[in-house]
Tab-separated table of C-alpha atoms and ligand atoms in Angstrom:
chain	number	residue	atom	x	y	z
A	1191	UNK	CA	-0.132	0.025	-0.191
A	1192	UNK	CA	1.075	3.246	-1.036
A	1193	UNK	CA	0.281	5.152	2.294
A	1194	UNK	CA	-1.397	8.239	1.273
A	1195	UNK	CA	-0.003	10.522	4.461
A	1196	UNK	CA	3.537	8.443	4.602
A	1197	UNK	CA	5.506	10.001	2.273
A	1198	UNK	CA	3.835	13.413	2.752
A	1199	UNK	CA	6.035	16.186	3.586
A	1200	UNK	CA	3.810	19.705	4.339
A	1201	UNK	CA	6.548	21.579	3.320
A	1202	UNK	CA	6.018	20.270	-0.137
A	1203	UNK	CA	3.846	21.296	-2.844
A	1204	UNK	CA	1.246	18.676	-3.753
A	1205	UNK	CA	-0.141	18.671	-6.925
A	1206	UNK	CA	-2.889	15.692	-8.321
A	1207	UNK	CA	-2.398	14.053	-11.224
A	1208	UNK	CA	-4.870	12.182	-13.264
A	1209	UNK	CA	-4.489	8.702	-14.751
A	1210	UNK	CA	-6.967	8.255	-17.463
A	1211	UNK	CA	-6.859	10.741	-20.215
A	1212	UNK	CA	-4.511	13.020	-18.251
A	1213	UNK	CA	-1.489	11.099	-17.742
A	1214	UNK	CA	-2.427	7.498	-19.998
A	1215	UNK	CA	-4.241	7.593	-22.872
A	1216	UNK	CA	-7.534	6.870	-22.662
A	1217	UNK	CA	-9.897	5.881	-25.388
A	1218	UNK	CA	-12.647	3.852	-23.703
A	1219	UNK	CA	-12.549	1.699	-20.449
A	1220	UNK	CA	-10.731	-1.814	-21.133
A	1221	UNK	CA	-10.448	-3.110	-17.791
A	1222	UNK	CA	-8.589	-2.757	-14.898
A	1223	UNK	CA	-5.885	-4.435	-15.815
A	1224	UNK	CA	-5.620	-2.288	-18.927
A	1225	UNK	CA	-3.792	1.546	-18.572
A	1226	UNK	CA	-3.306	3.302	-21.853
A	1227	UNK	CA	0.385	4.114	-23.008
A	1228	UNK	CA	2.065	7.481	-20.924
A	1229	UNK	CA	1.252	11.054	-23.120
A	1230	UNK	CA	5.046	12.222	-22.896
A	1231	UNK	CA	3.862	15.595	-23.100
A	1232	UNK	CA	2.517	15.100	-19.326
A	1233	UNK	CA	5.020	12.763	-18.305
A	1234	UNK	CA	7.384	15.800	-18.869
A	1235	UNK	CA	5.505	18.130	-16.605
A	1236	UNK	CA	5.468	15.400	-14.112
A	1237	UNK	CA	9.231	14.807	-13.918
A	1238	UNK	CA	9.325	18.769	-14.116
A	1239	UNK	CA	7.332	19.310	-11.456
A	1240	UNK	CA	9.015	16.279	-9.278
A	1241	UNK	CA	12.580	17.678	-9.998
A	1242	UNK	CA	10.934	21.155	-8.855
A	1243	UNK	CA	10.415	19.123	-5.154
A	1244	UNK	CA	7.015	19.075	-5.872
A	1245	UNK	CA	5.026	15.909	-4.912
A	1246	UNK	CA	2.946	14.403	-7.134
A	1247	UNK	CA	0.100	12.003	-6.416
A	1248	UNK	CA	-2.267	9.365	-8.923
A	1249	UNK	CA	-5.831	10.953	-7.918
A	1250	UNK	CA	-7.779	8.709	-9.485
A	1251	UNK	CA	-11.014	7.142	-9.752
A	1252	UNK	CA	-9.933	3.693	-10.598
A	1253	UNK	CA	-9.597	3.219	-6.872
A	1254	UNK	CA	-13.076	4.691	-5.888
A	1255	UNK	CA	-14.983	1.958	-8.519
A	1256	UNK	CA	-17.707	0.192	-6.701
A	1257	UNK	CA	-17.533	-2.938	-7.980
A	1258	UNK	CA	-15.555	-5.902	-5.939
A	1259	UNK	CA	-12.465	-5.356	-7.423
A	1260	UNK	CA	-9.919	-5.432	-4.696
A	1261	UNK	CA	-8.645	-2.081	-4.295
A	1262	UNK	CA	-4.972	-3.588	-3.585
A	1263	UNK	CA	-4.716	-4.869	-7.119
A	1264	UNK	CA	-5.672	-1.902	-8.492
A	1265	UNK	CA	-3.143	0.126	-7.291
A	1266	UNK	CA	-0.267	-2.574	-7.335
A	1267	UNK	CA	-1.280	-2.208	-11.158
A	1268	UNK	CA	-0.955	1.336	-11.421
A	1269	UNK	CA	2.296	1.040	-9.295
A	1270	UNK	CA	3.960	-1.231	-11.653
A	1271	UNK	CA	2.921	1.012	-14.855
A	1272	UNK	CA	4.609	4.144	-13.194
A	1273	UNK	CA	7.606	2.075	-12.861
A	1274	UNK	CA	7.930	0.665	-16.108
A	1275	UNK	CA	7.199	4.314	-17.448
A	1276	UNK	CA	9.788	5.668	-14.698
A	1277	UNK	CA	7.132	8.298	-13.689
A	1278	UNK	CA	7.683	9.769	-10.278
A	1279	UNK	CA	4.781	9.333	-7.784
A	1280	UNK	CA	4.263	9.483	-4.191
A	1281	UNK	CA	0.821	7.902	-3.588
A	1282	UNK	CA	-2.172	7.177	-5.279
A	1283	UNK	CA	-5.638	8.179	-3.866
A	1284	UNK	CA	-9.316	8.864	-4.966
A	1285	UNK	CA	-9.504	11.139	-2.179
A	1286	UNK	CA	-9.526	14.727	-2.492
A	1287	UNK	CA	-6.885	15.490	0.071
A	1288	UNK	CA	-6.968	19.289	1.277
A	1289	UNK	CA	-3.377	19.621	1.079
A	1290	UNK	CA	-3.322	19.155	-2.903
A	1291	UNK	CA	-2.629	22.403	-3.974
A	1292	UNK	CA	-3.418	21.383	-8.005
A	1293	UNK	CA	-5.668	19.346	-9.829
A	1294	UNK	CA	-4.592	18.512	-13.624
A	1295	UNK	CA	-7.464	16.560	-14.958
A	1296	UNK	CA	-8.861	16.199	-18.565
A	1297	UNK	CA	-12.634	16.491	-16.842
A	1298	UNK	CA	-11.816	19.350	-14.954
A	1299	UNK	CA	-13.060	23.032	-15.375
A	1300	UNK	CA	-10.802	25.675	-13.905
A	1301	UNK	CA	-13.149	27.666	-11.513
A	1302	UNK	CA	-11.763	31.295	-10.941
A	1303	UNK	CA	-12.108	31.273	-6.346
A	1304	UNK	CA	-14.746	32.950	-5.093
A	1305	UNK	CA	-16.587	33.882	-8.054
A	1306	UNK	CA	-18.439	31.351	-9.432
A	1307	UNK	CA	-16.719	31.791	-12.827
A	1308	UNK	CA	-15.319	29.094	-15.243
A	1309	UNK	CA	-11.438	29.971	-15.860
A	1310	UNK	CA	-12.200	29.448	-19.854
A	1311	UNK	CA	-14.974	31.929	-19.592
A	1312	UNK	CA	-13.285	34.847	-18.187
A	1313	UNK	CA	-9.997	33.985	-20.041
A	1314	UNK	CA	-12.493	33.633	-23.382
A	1315	UNK	CA	-11.135	30.367	-24.470
A	1316	UNK	CA	-13.111	27.588	-26.440
A	1317	UNK	CA	-14.511	24.924	-23.485
A	1318	UNK	CA	-14.729	22.436	-26.265
A	1319	UNK	CA	-12.301	20.583	-24.477
A	1320	UNK	CA	-14.801	19.766	-22.234
A	1321	UNK	CA	-17.093	18.008	-23.768
A	1322	UNK	CA	-17.687	14.232	-23.915
A	1323	UNK	CA	-17.921	14.127	-27.414
A	1324	UNK	CA	-14.374	15.454	-28.421
A	1325	UNK	CA	-14.458	13.460	-31.804
A	1326	UNK	CA	-17.711	15.102	-32.804
A	1327	UNK	CA	-17.196	17.899	-34.978
A	1328	UNK	CA	-18.251	21.014	-33.102
A	1329	UNK	CA	-21.119	23.248	-35.044
A	1330	UNK	CA	-18.810	25.926	-34.648
A	1331	UNK	CA	-16.349	24.460	-36.892
A	1332	UNK	CA	-19.093	23.999	-39.565
A	1333	UNK	CA	-19.936	27.161	-41.148
A	1334	UNK	CA	-23.119	27.605	-44.003
A	1335	UNK	CA	-22.013	30.028	-46.828
A	1336	UNK	CA	-18.813	30.878	-46.548
A	1337	UNK	CA	-15.704	30.862	-43.949
A	1338	UNK	CA	-15.631	34.398	-42.560
A	1339	UNK	CA	-16.680	33.214	-39.237
A	1340	UNK	CA	-15.178	29.549	-39.041
A	1341	UNK	CA	-11.374	30.977	-39.921
A	1342	UNK	CA	-11.962	32.851	-36.795
A	1343	UNK	CA	-10.134	31.918	-33.344
A	1344	UNK	CA	-13.236	32.960	-31.367
A	1345	UNK	CA	-16.357	33.059	-33.374
A	1346	UNK	CA	-18.904	36.031	-32.570
A	1347	UNK	CA	-21.456	33.817	-31.514
A	1348	UNK	CA	-18.995	32.057	-29.183
A	1349	UNK	CA	-17.806	35.395	-28.052
A	1350	UNK	CA	-21.546	36.377	-27.503
A	1351	UNK	CA	-22.930	33.198	-26.035
A	1352	UNK	CA	-19.924	32.874	-23.308
A	1353	UNK	CA	-19.981	36.716	-22.179
A	1354	UNK	CA	-24.150	36.709	-21.782
A	1355	UNK	CA	-24.239	39.610	-24.593
A	1356	UNK	CA	-27.725	40.257	-25.692
A	1357	UNK	CA	-29.150	39.603	-28.983
A	1358	UNK	CA	-28.712	43.253	-30.473
A	1359	UNK	CA	-25.170	43.756	-28.968
A	1360	UNK	CA	-24.468	40.053	-30.467
A	1361	UNK	CA	-25.502	41.011	-33.828
A	1362	UNK	CA	-23.106	44.311	-33.708
A	1363	UNK	CA	-20.555	42.308	-33.227
A	1364	UNK	CA	-21.315	40.000	-36.004
A	1365	UNK	CA	-21.507	42.656	-38.566
A	1366	UNK	CA	-18.392	44.353	-37.297
A	1367	UNK	CA	-16.583	41.303	-37.712
A	1368	UNK	CA	-17.536	40.148	-40.964
A	1369	UNK	CA	-18.146	43.138	-43.081
A	1370	UNK	CA	-13.923	42.891	-44.593
A	1371	UNK	CA	-15.031	39.364	-46.105
A	1372	UNK	CA	-18.890	39.639	-46.840
A	1373	UNK	CA	-20.874	42.757	-47.635
A	1374	UNK	CA	-18.742	45.798	-46.798
A	1375	UNK	CA	-20.189	48.963	-46.026
A	1376	UNK	CA	-23.549	47.324	-45.790
A	1377	UNK	CA	-22.980	45.206	-42.896
A	1378	UNK	CA	-21.342	48.446	-40.911
A	1379	UNK	CA	-24.354	49.973	-41.808
A	1380	UNK	CA	-26.279	47.229	-39.814
A	1381	UNK	CA	-24.036	47.503	-36.713
A	1382	UNK	CA	-24.915	51.317	-36.973
A	1383	UNK	CA	-28.639	50.506	-37.197
A	1384	UNK	CA	-27.891	47.920	-34.188
A	1385	UNK	CA	-26.092	50.264	-31.669
A	1386	UNK	CA	-29.131	52.995	-32.404
A	1387	UNK	CA	-31.687	50.727	-31.294
A	1388	UNK	CA	-29.633	49.688	-28.404
A	1389	UNK	CA	-29.059	53.298	-27.448
A	1390	UNK	CA	-32.598	53.932	-28.152
A	1391	UNK	CA	-34.439	51.388	-26.095
A	1392	UNK	CA	-31.757	50.972	-23.388
A	1393	UNK	CA	-31.022	54.935	-23.135
A	1394	UNK	CA	-33.553	57.169	-24.196
A	1395	UNK	CA	-36.768	57.593	-22.648
A	1396	UNK	CA	-38.755	58.055	-25.986
A	1397	UNK	CA	-37.421	54.121	-26.949
A	1398	UNK	CA	-37.471	53.077	-23.841
A	1399	UNK	CA	-41.322	52.503	-23.187
A	1400	UNK	CA	-41.978	52.598	-27.009
A	1401	UNK	CA	-43.099	49.189	-27.341
A	1402	UNK	CA	-45.179	49.050	-24.153
A	1403	UNK	CA	-46.788	51.885	-25.464
A	1404	UNK	CA	-47.318	50.516	-28.763
A	1405	UNK	CA	-49.105	47.166	-27.552
A	1406	UNK	CA	-51.315	49.288	-25.033
A	1407	UNK	CA	-52.256	51.393	-28.350
A	1408	UNK	CA	-53.311	48.108	-30.237
A	1409	UNK	CA	-55.313	46.982	-27.167
A	1410	UNK	CA	-57.777	49.864	-27.897
B	2333	LIG	MG1	-9.241	11.374	-16.780
């Protein structure tokens, strides 16, 4: 048994590294006695962290398996795998210990502390990494009619969605982004129109209530 706390030194920084899909290739469950090939880039990161004096823990749901499989043999198999591939490790666990400072996990979503915000959203990254269906072509990779959006790093629809922009603002961004590749001045004019609508409806008294007034008028 590894004895999770036996090698733990409170002075040292502890990193919990997931196994399947993070440190080892994972392409679907093939049994407790199968661990995929090590992922070189992650193995390198683990070596780097260990040589910097950090503790490395394998943090894996394999040990949380509710079936009757003997936990000791599961752990033994992981230790063997680590040894064969010369990967440093201070312990194997499925417990989220409070001394873990970092979690490296292919399924984790980073969260900005005390905000309720996902890190990928505040950084404006594509959250596609987190989808289960990674093989499925993202709808954002497909564009009907032209390629002026799909060639962008961040598409207007993604930007609007992840920043919770109302539809008018989203449409302004769309026209501003595409005018050079699509309808030129016409797109810029549309953006201008939409901006004027936002000013009218959100900031000017006459515009703010115009819809309500119209609706009331139609009732009479
Ligand atoms: Mg994983």
